[in-house]
Amino acid sequence: MNNILTIAGNEARRIFVSPLAWAVLGVVQLILAIVFVLSLLDYARFSEQAGDAFGVSDYVGGSLFGFAVIVLLLVMPLMTMRLFAEERKSGSLTLLFSAPVSLTQVVLGKFLGLLVFVFALLALLAAMPLSLLPATALDLGRVAAGLLGLFLLMASFGAAGLFVSSLTREPTIAAVGSFGLLLVIWLMNMLAYNDSIPFTALFGYLSLIGHFESLRRGIFSSADAIYYVLFTGLFLWLTVQRLDMERN
Amino acid sequence: MESEILIEARGLTRRYGPTVAVSDLSLTLRKGEILGLLGPNGAGKSTTMKMLTGNLAPSAGEARIKGISLHDAPTAAKQHLGYLPEQPPVYPELTVDEYLRYCAGLHGIASKARAEAVRLAKQSCGLADVGGRLIGNLSKGYQQRVGLAQAIIHRPPVIVLDEPTVGLDPIQIREIRALIAELGKSHSVILSSHILPEIQAVCSRVMIINRGRAVYDQPVTATRNAQIESLLVTLKRAPSVEALTRIVGIARAEDLGGGRFRLALAGGNDPREVLVDAAVNGNWGLIELAPEVKTLEEIFVELTSGDEQERKAA
């Protein structure tokens, strides 16, 4: 456990001393702030017609989190691309391979370090709907469900990106590869709407985005949460296998 | 008294597809020994070191560190290991202090003892003044030292160094050699190098690897006190070749021109004294008499170029 925390701490430090992390945080925040303000203005305009059934948490929180998913899909591959690819390219991976730590600890440590960045991003994101708290009554459970959904989704993106990063020595290829992988898993959702393809229900179930929809709408189902945990676990396990192959 | 065996490798073999990088290599290293690995480029030195440090699984054979198998208990075995690969495994975006503290933690040094371990490692490697600087801004030589500091920070009994003096200036090379010699007293060190005098200066044993096989494994002293193979003499008033070969102990004499002769010795005799007497009596005007021993370089060339010629002939 100590080893995992040591690696995670170092990984988080390296993420935050790079300008990339700060640029990503800044740009994401800027884009999402624009979306937030626009949807807030929209809501202010139409809230009278919508009536009591349609609250600010639904409208603002929902559209913000929905848009955040698209931005994060573009951004997470940039954050995961360096994790293994760059270390392999610069030769510093040897440090981890010759240290008295297991591969599982290495992978979990790197993943935890990445989660520190994810938490920072989510905290900044959460600050936007929460800034309405003094002015109005928010459905906090609903915002929390949306944030939890985003967290699980980003953890899945991160695990998939970590795996792709362990396949190559070029960070850019890792970024393109994990972007492609995420998009394909995402697009499985589209297949589900096409009746001419068999197993549509299966494709719909495997899609990453389908499970986020209900969380975004404030419905917490343990099946969705377990889906993301399994997805994350699968790709972390694949990463360990891939690193083990590298030695043989 | 035989000291403790720290590294034991038996029958290490590594294949990359059809090519065999290292084949059936065995070595034993005791505490207090410094082993130099020599070999031409691509001979398998780095591959051997990767296998000894658990970075590469051998296709066959086994390596044990302090009696612990790298295959069965990798983390326990790596605890006793410090490794500096060809490329120092450093993070350019961290400062030297941050990096070494991380390495100390990675090797299981308790957080209270880390500051002291970092201080000692910096002191040993001459990094005391650059602790706060980013590794990426340091010169190649300093980065190499940071890599070395990383390998010794946990004071492992076994230290494996892949070309530790590459990219250093002559003064730094001397310092690093002194450091290795110092480490060699209490630890076991394996180092690879292209530089033959370096191996002779630092190591207690030499192993020459050629095309994946160990072709020579002897203490360095064997190369220093090697038998005299021939004598080189320069005579101002040279006698005939026959006159030289009549001297007891000289098998052949080769006229090199200008009064210089190479005298091949016959069966273990040392004819230098007799030769000097003969030169004085014959008024040959002896101005130079130099024994020619088989140097490490000659051994190296002999062992590694032999099959080069075979290959060409084939």
JSON list of C-alpha atoms in Angstrom, two decimals, chain A residues 77-190:
[
{"chain": "A", "resi": 77, "resn": "PRO", "atom": "CA", "xyz": [-6.41, 10.91, -23.65]},
{"chain": "A", "resi": 78, "resn": "LEU", "atom": "CA", "xyz": [-4.09, 13.93, -23.36]},
{"chain": "A", "resi": 79, "resn": "MET", "atom": "CA", "xyz": [-3.71, 13.32, -19.64]},
{"chain": "A", "resi": 80, "resn": "THR", "atom": "CA", "xyz": [-3.14, 9.58, -19.92]},
{"chain": "A", "resi": 81, "resn": "MET", "atom": "CA", "xyz": [-0.87, 9.55, -22.96]},
{"chain": "A", "resi": 82, "resn": "ARG", "atom": "CA", "xyz": [2.30, 10.23, -20.98]},
{"chain": "A", "resi": 83, "resn": "LEU", "atom": "CA", "xyz": [1.76, 7.79, -18.15]},
{"chain": "A", "resi": 84, "resn": "PHE", "atom": "CA", "xyz": [3.69, 4.87, -19.62]},
{"chain": "A", "resi": 85, "resn": "ALA", "atom": "CA", "xyz": [4.57, 5.91, -23.16]},
{"chain": "A", "resi": 86, "resn": "GLU", "atom": "CA", "xyz": [6.77, 8.81, -22.12]},
{"chain": "A", "resi": 87, "resn": "GLU", "atom": "CA", "xyz": [8.45, 6.85, -19.35]},
{"chain": "A", "resi": 88, "resn": "ARG", "atom": "CA", "xyz": [9.27, 4.11, -21.81]},
{"chain": "A", "resi": 89, "resn": "LYS", "atom": "CA", "xyz": [10.64, 6.60, -24.31]},
{"chain": "A", "resi": 90, "resn": "SER", "atom": "CA", "xyz": [12.85, 8.36, -21.77]},
{"chain": "A", "resi": 91, "resn": "GLY", "atom": "CA", "xyz": [13.98, 5.12, -20.14]},
{"chain": "A", "resi": 92, "resn": "SER", "atom": "CA", "xyz": [12.67, 6.05, -16.70]},
{"chain": "A", "resi": 93, "resn": "LEU", "atom": "CA", "xyz": [10.35, 3.05, -16.71]},
{"chain": "A", "resi": 94, "resn": "THR", "atom": "CA", "xyz": [13.42, 1.02, -15.74]},
{"chain": "A", "resi": 95, "resn": "LEU", "atom": "CA", "xyz": [13.35, 2.72, -12.35]},
{"chain": "A", "resi": 96, "resn": "LEU", "atom": "CA", "xyz": [9.95, 1.22, -11.62]},
{"chain": "A", "resi": 97, "resn": "PHE", "atom": "CA", "xyz": [10.85, -2.15, -13.11]},
{"chain": "A", "resi": 98, "resn": "SER", "atom": "CA", "xyz": [13.98, -2.54, -11.02]},
{"chain": "A", "resi": 99, "resn": "ALA", "atom": "CA", "xyz": [12.46, -1.20, -7.80]},
{"chain": "A", "resi": 100, "resn": "PRO", "atom": "CA", "xyz": [11.08, -3.68, -5.25]},
{"chain": "A", "resi": 101, "resn": "VAL", "atom": "CA", "xyz": [7.45, -3.07, -6.24]},
{"chain": "A", "resi": 102, "resn": "SER", "atom": "CA", "xyz": [5.05, -5.31, -8.11]},
{"chain": "A", "resi": 103, "resn": "LEU", "atom": "CA", "xyz": [3.54, -4.39, -11.46]},
{"chain": "A", "resi": 104, "resn": "THR", "atom": "CA", "xyz": [0.09, -4.21, -9.89]},
{"chain": "A", "resi": 105, "resn": "GLN", "atom": "CA", "xyz": [1.40, -1.62, -7.47]},
{"chain": "A", "resi": 106, "resn": "VAL", "atom": "CA", "xyz": [2.96, 0.36, -10.32]},
{"chain": "A", "resi": 107, "resn": "VAL", "atom": "CA", "xyz": [-0.28, 0.39, -12.31]},
{"chain": "A", "resi": 108, "resn": "LEU", "atom": "CA", "xyz": [-2.48, 1.21, -9.31]},
{"chain": "A", "resi": 109, "resn": "GLY", "atom": "CA", "xyz": [-0.08, 3.94, -8.21]},
{"chain": "A", "resi": 110, "resn": "LYS", "atom": "CA", "xyz": [-0.11, 5.59, -11.61]},
{"chain": "A", "resi": 111, "resn": "PHE", "atom": "CA", "xyz": [-3.90, 5.31, -11.77]},
{"chain": "A", "resi": 112, "resn": "LEU", "atom": "CA", "xyz": [-4.34, 6.86, -8.32]},
{"chain": "A", "resi": 113, "resn": "GLY", "atom": "CA", "xyz": [-2.02, 9.70, -9.29]},
{"chain": "A", "resi": 114, "resn": "LEU", "atom": "CA", "xyz": [-4.21, 10.34, -12.31]},
{"chain": "A", "resi": 115, "resn": "LEU", "atom": "CA", "xyz": [-7.29, 10.33, -10.08]},
{"chain": "A", "resi": 116, "resn": "VAL", "atom": "CA", "xyz": [-5.80, 13.21, -8.10]},
{"chain": "A", "resi": 117, "resn": "PHE", "atom": "CA", "xyz": [-5.96, 15.24, -11.29]},
{"chain": "A", "resi": 118, "resn": "VAL", "atom": "CA", "xyz": [-9.50, 13.99, -11.95]},
{"chain": "A", "resi": 119, "resn": "PHE", "atom": "CA", "xyz": [-10.54, 15.18, -8.49]},
{"chain": "A", "resi": 120, "resn": "ALA", "atom": "CA", "xyz": [-9.08, 18.62, -9.15]},
{"chain": "A", "resi": 121, "resn": "LEU", "atom": "CA", "xyz": [-10.98, 18.86, -12.42]},
{"chain": "A", "resi": 122, "resn": "LEU", "atom": "CA", "xyz": [-14.23, 17.70, -10.80]},
{"chain": "A", "resi": 123, "resn": "ALA", "atom": "CA", "xyz": [-13.85, 20.11, -7.90]},
{"chain": "A", "resi": 124, "resn": "LEU", "atom": "CA", "xyz": [-13.54, 23.01, -10.32]},
{"chain": "A", "resi": 125, "resn": "LEU", "atom": "CA", "xyz": [-16.52, 21.71, -12.26]},
{"chain": "A", "resi": 126, "resn": "ALA", "atom": "CA", "xyz": [-18.66, 21.23, -9.16]},
{"chain": "A", "resi": 127, "resn": "ALA", "atom": "CA", "xyz": [-17.92, 24.77, -8.06]},
{"chain": "A", "resi": 128, "resn": "MET", "atom": "CA", "xyz": [-20.07, 26.10, -10.90]},
{"chain": "A", "resi": 129, "resn": "PRO", "atom": "CA", "xyz": [-23.49, 24.64, -9.98]},
{"chain": "A", "resi": 130, "resn": "LEU", "atom": "CA", "xyz": [-22.63, 24.98, -6.28]},
{"chain": "A", "resi": 131, "resn": "SER", "atom": "CA", "xyz": [-22.07, 28.72, -6.76]},
{"chain": "A", "resi": 132, "resn": "LEU", "atom": "CA", "xyz": [-25.86, 28.97, -7.14]},
{"chain": "A", "resi": 133, "resn": "LEU", "atom": "CA", "xyz": [-26.39, 27.67, -3.59]},
{"chain": "A", "resi": 134, "resn": "PRO", "atom": "CA", "xyz": [-26.65, 31.07, -1.89]},
{"chain": "A", "resi": 135, "resn": "ALA", "atom": "CA", "xyz": [-29.22, 32.19, -4.45]},
{"chain": "A", "resi": 136, "resn": "THR", "atom": "CA", "xyz": [-31.48, 29.18, -4.85]},
{"chain": "A", "resi": 137, "resn": "ALA", "atom": "CA", "xyz": [-32.33, 25.76, -3.49]},
{"chain": "A", "resi": 138, "resn": "LEU", "atom": "CA", "xyz": [-30.35, 23.13, -5.36]},
{"chain": "A", "resi": 139, "resn": "ASP", "atom": "CA", "xyz": [-31.19, 19.47, -5.57]},
{"chain": "A", "resi": 140, "resn": "LEU", "atom": "CA", "xyz": [-27.85, 18.44, -4.05]},
{"chain": "A", "resi": 141, "resn": "GLY", "atom": "CA", "xyz": [-28.47, 14.72, -4.45]},
{"chain": "A", "resi": 142, "resn": "ARG", "atom": "CA", "xyz": [-28.95, 15.25, -8.11]},
{"chain": "A", "resi": 143, "resn": "VAL", "atom": "CA", "xyz": [-25.74, 17.24, -8.51]},
{"chain": "A", "resi": 144, "resn": "ALA", "atom": "CA", "xyz": [-23.91, 14.59, -6.49]},
{"chain": "A", "resi": 145, "resn": "ALA", "atom": "CA", "xyz": [-25.24, 11.82, -8.72]},
{"chain": "A", "resi": 146, "resn": "GLY", "atom": "CA", "xyz": [-24.06, 13.74, -11.78]},
{"chain": "A", "resi": 147, "resn": "LEU", "atom": "CA", "xyz": [-20.61, 14.31, -10.26]},
{"chain": "A", "resi": 148, "resn": "LEU", "atom": "CA", "xyz": [-20.33, 10.66, -9.23]},
{"chain": "A", "resi": 149, "resn": "GLY", "atom": "CA", "xyz": [-21.27, 9.68, -12.78]},
{"chain": "A", "resi": 150, "resn": "LEU", "atom": "CA", "xyz": [-18.62, 11.98, -14.20]},
{"chain": "A", "resi": 151, "resn": "PHE", "atom": "CA", "xyz": [-16.05, 10.60, -11.77]},
{"chain": "A", "resi": 152, "resn": "LEU", "atom": "CA", "xyz": [-16.81, 7.00, -12.72]},
{"chain": "A", "resi": 153, "resn": "LEU", "atom": "CA", "xyz": [-16.75, 7.90, -16.39]},
{"chain": "A", "resi": 154, "resn": "MET", "atom": "CA", "xyz": [-13.40, 9.67, -16.07]},
{"chain": "A", "resi": 155, "resn": "ALA", "atom": "CA", "xyz": [-11.95, 6.77, -14.10]},
{"chain": "A", "resi": 156, "resn": "SER", "atom": "CA", "xyz": [-12.99, 4.49, -16.99]},
{"chain": "A", "resi": 157, "resn": "PHE", "atom": "CA", "xyz": [-11.51, 6.86, -19.56]},
{"chain": "A", "resi": 158, "resn": "GLY", "atom": "CA", "xyz": [-8.36, 7.04, -17.48]},
{"chain": "A", "resi": 159, "resn": "ALA", "atom": "CA", "xyz": [-7.99, 3.26, -17.15]},
{"chain": "A", "resi": 160, "resn": "ALA", "atom": "CA", "xyz": [-8.51, 2.76, -20.89]},
{"chain": "A", "resi": 161, "resn": "GLY", "atom": "CA", "xyz": [-5.99, 5.54, -21.62]},
{"chain": "A", "resi": 162, "resn": "LEU", "atom": "CA", "xyz": [-3.50, 4.02, -19.18]},
{"chain": "A", "resi": 163, "resn": "PHE", "atom": "CA", "xyz": [-3.73, 0.71, -21.01]},
{"chain": "A", "resi": 164, "resn": "VAL", "atom": "CA", "xyz": [-3.22, 2.27, -24.45]},
{"chain": "A", "resi": 165, "resn": "SER", "atom": "CA", "xyz": [-0.29, 4.25, -23.06]},
{"chain": "A", "resi": 166, "resn": "SER", "atom": "CA", "xyz": [1.33, 1.00, -21.95]},
{"chain": "A", "resi": 167, "resn": "LEU", "atom": "CA", "xyz": [1.20, -0.32, -25.53]},
{"chain": "A", "resi": 168, "resn": "THR", "atom": "CA", "xyz": [3.44, 2.23, -27.19]},
{"chain": "A", "resi": 169, "resn": "ARG", "atom": "CA", "xyz": [6.46, 4.44, -26.63]},
{"chain": "A", "resi": 170, "resn": "GLU", "atom": "CA", "xyz": [5.10, 7.50, -28.42]},
{"chain": "A", "resi": 171, "resn": "PRO", "atom": "CA", "xyz": [2.81, 9.69, -26.27]},
{"chain": "A", "resi": 172, "resn": "THR", "atom": "CA", "xyz": [1.04, 11.10, -29.33]},
{"chain": "A", "resi": 173, "resn": "ILE", "atom": "CA", "xyz": [0.19, 7.62, -30.60]},
{"chain": "A", "resi": 174, "resn": "ALA", "atom": "CA", "xyz": [-1.11, 6.79, -27.12]},
{"chain": "A", "resi": 175, "resn": "ALA", "atom": "CA", "xyz": [-3.34, 9.87, -27.23]},
{"chain": "A", "resi": 176, "resn": "VAL", "atom": "CA", "xyz": [-4.73, 9.08, -30.68]},
{"chain": "A", "resi": 177, "resn": "GLY", "atom": "CA", "xyz": [-5.15, 5.42, -29.77]},
{"chain": "A", "resi": 178, "resn": "SER", "atom": "CA", "xyz": [-7.02, 6.00, -26.53]},
{"chain": "A", "resi": 179, "resn": "PHE", "atom": "CA", "xyz": [-9.19, 8.66, -28.15]},
{"chain": "A", "resi": 180, "resn": "GLY", "atom": "CA", "xyz": [-10.10, 6.16, -30.85]},
{"chain": "A", "resi": 181, "resn": "LEU", "atom": "CA", "xyz": [-10.75, 3.40, -28.34]},
{"chain": "A", "resi": 182, "resn": "LEU", "atom": "CA", "xyz": [-13.01, 5.59, -26.22]},
{"chain": "A", "resi": 183, "resn": "LEU", "atom": "CA", "xyz": [-14.92, 6.82, -29.24]},
{"chain": "A", "resi": 184, "resn": "VAL", "atom": "CA", "xyz": [-15.52, 3.26, -30.48]},
{"chain": "A", "resi": 185, "resn": "ILE", "atom": "CA", "xyz": [-16.85, 2.14, -27.09]},
{"chain": "A", "resi": 186, "resn": "TRP", "atom": "CA", "xyz": [-18.96, 5.27, -27.06]},
{"chain": "A", "resi": 187, "resn": "LEU", "atom": "CA", "xyz": [-20.32, 4.62, -30.52]},
{"chain": "A", "resi": 188, "resn": "MET", "atom": "CA", "xyz": [-21.60, 1.21, -29.49]},
{"chain": "A", "resi": 189, "resn": "ASN", "atom": "CA", "xyz": [-24.51, 3.24, -28.22]},
{"chain": "A", "resi": 190, "resn": "MET", "atom": "CA", "xyz": [-25.31, 4.21, -31.82]}
]
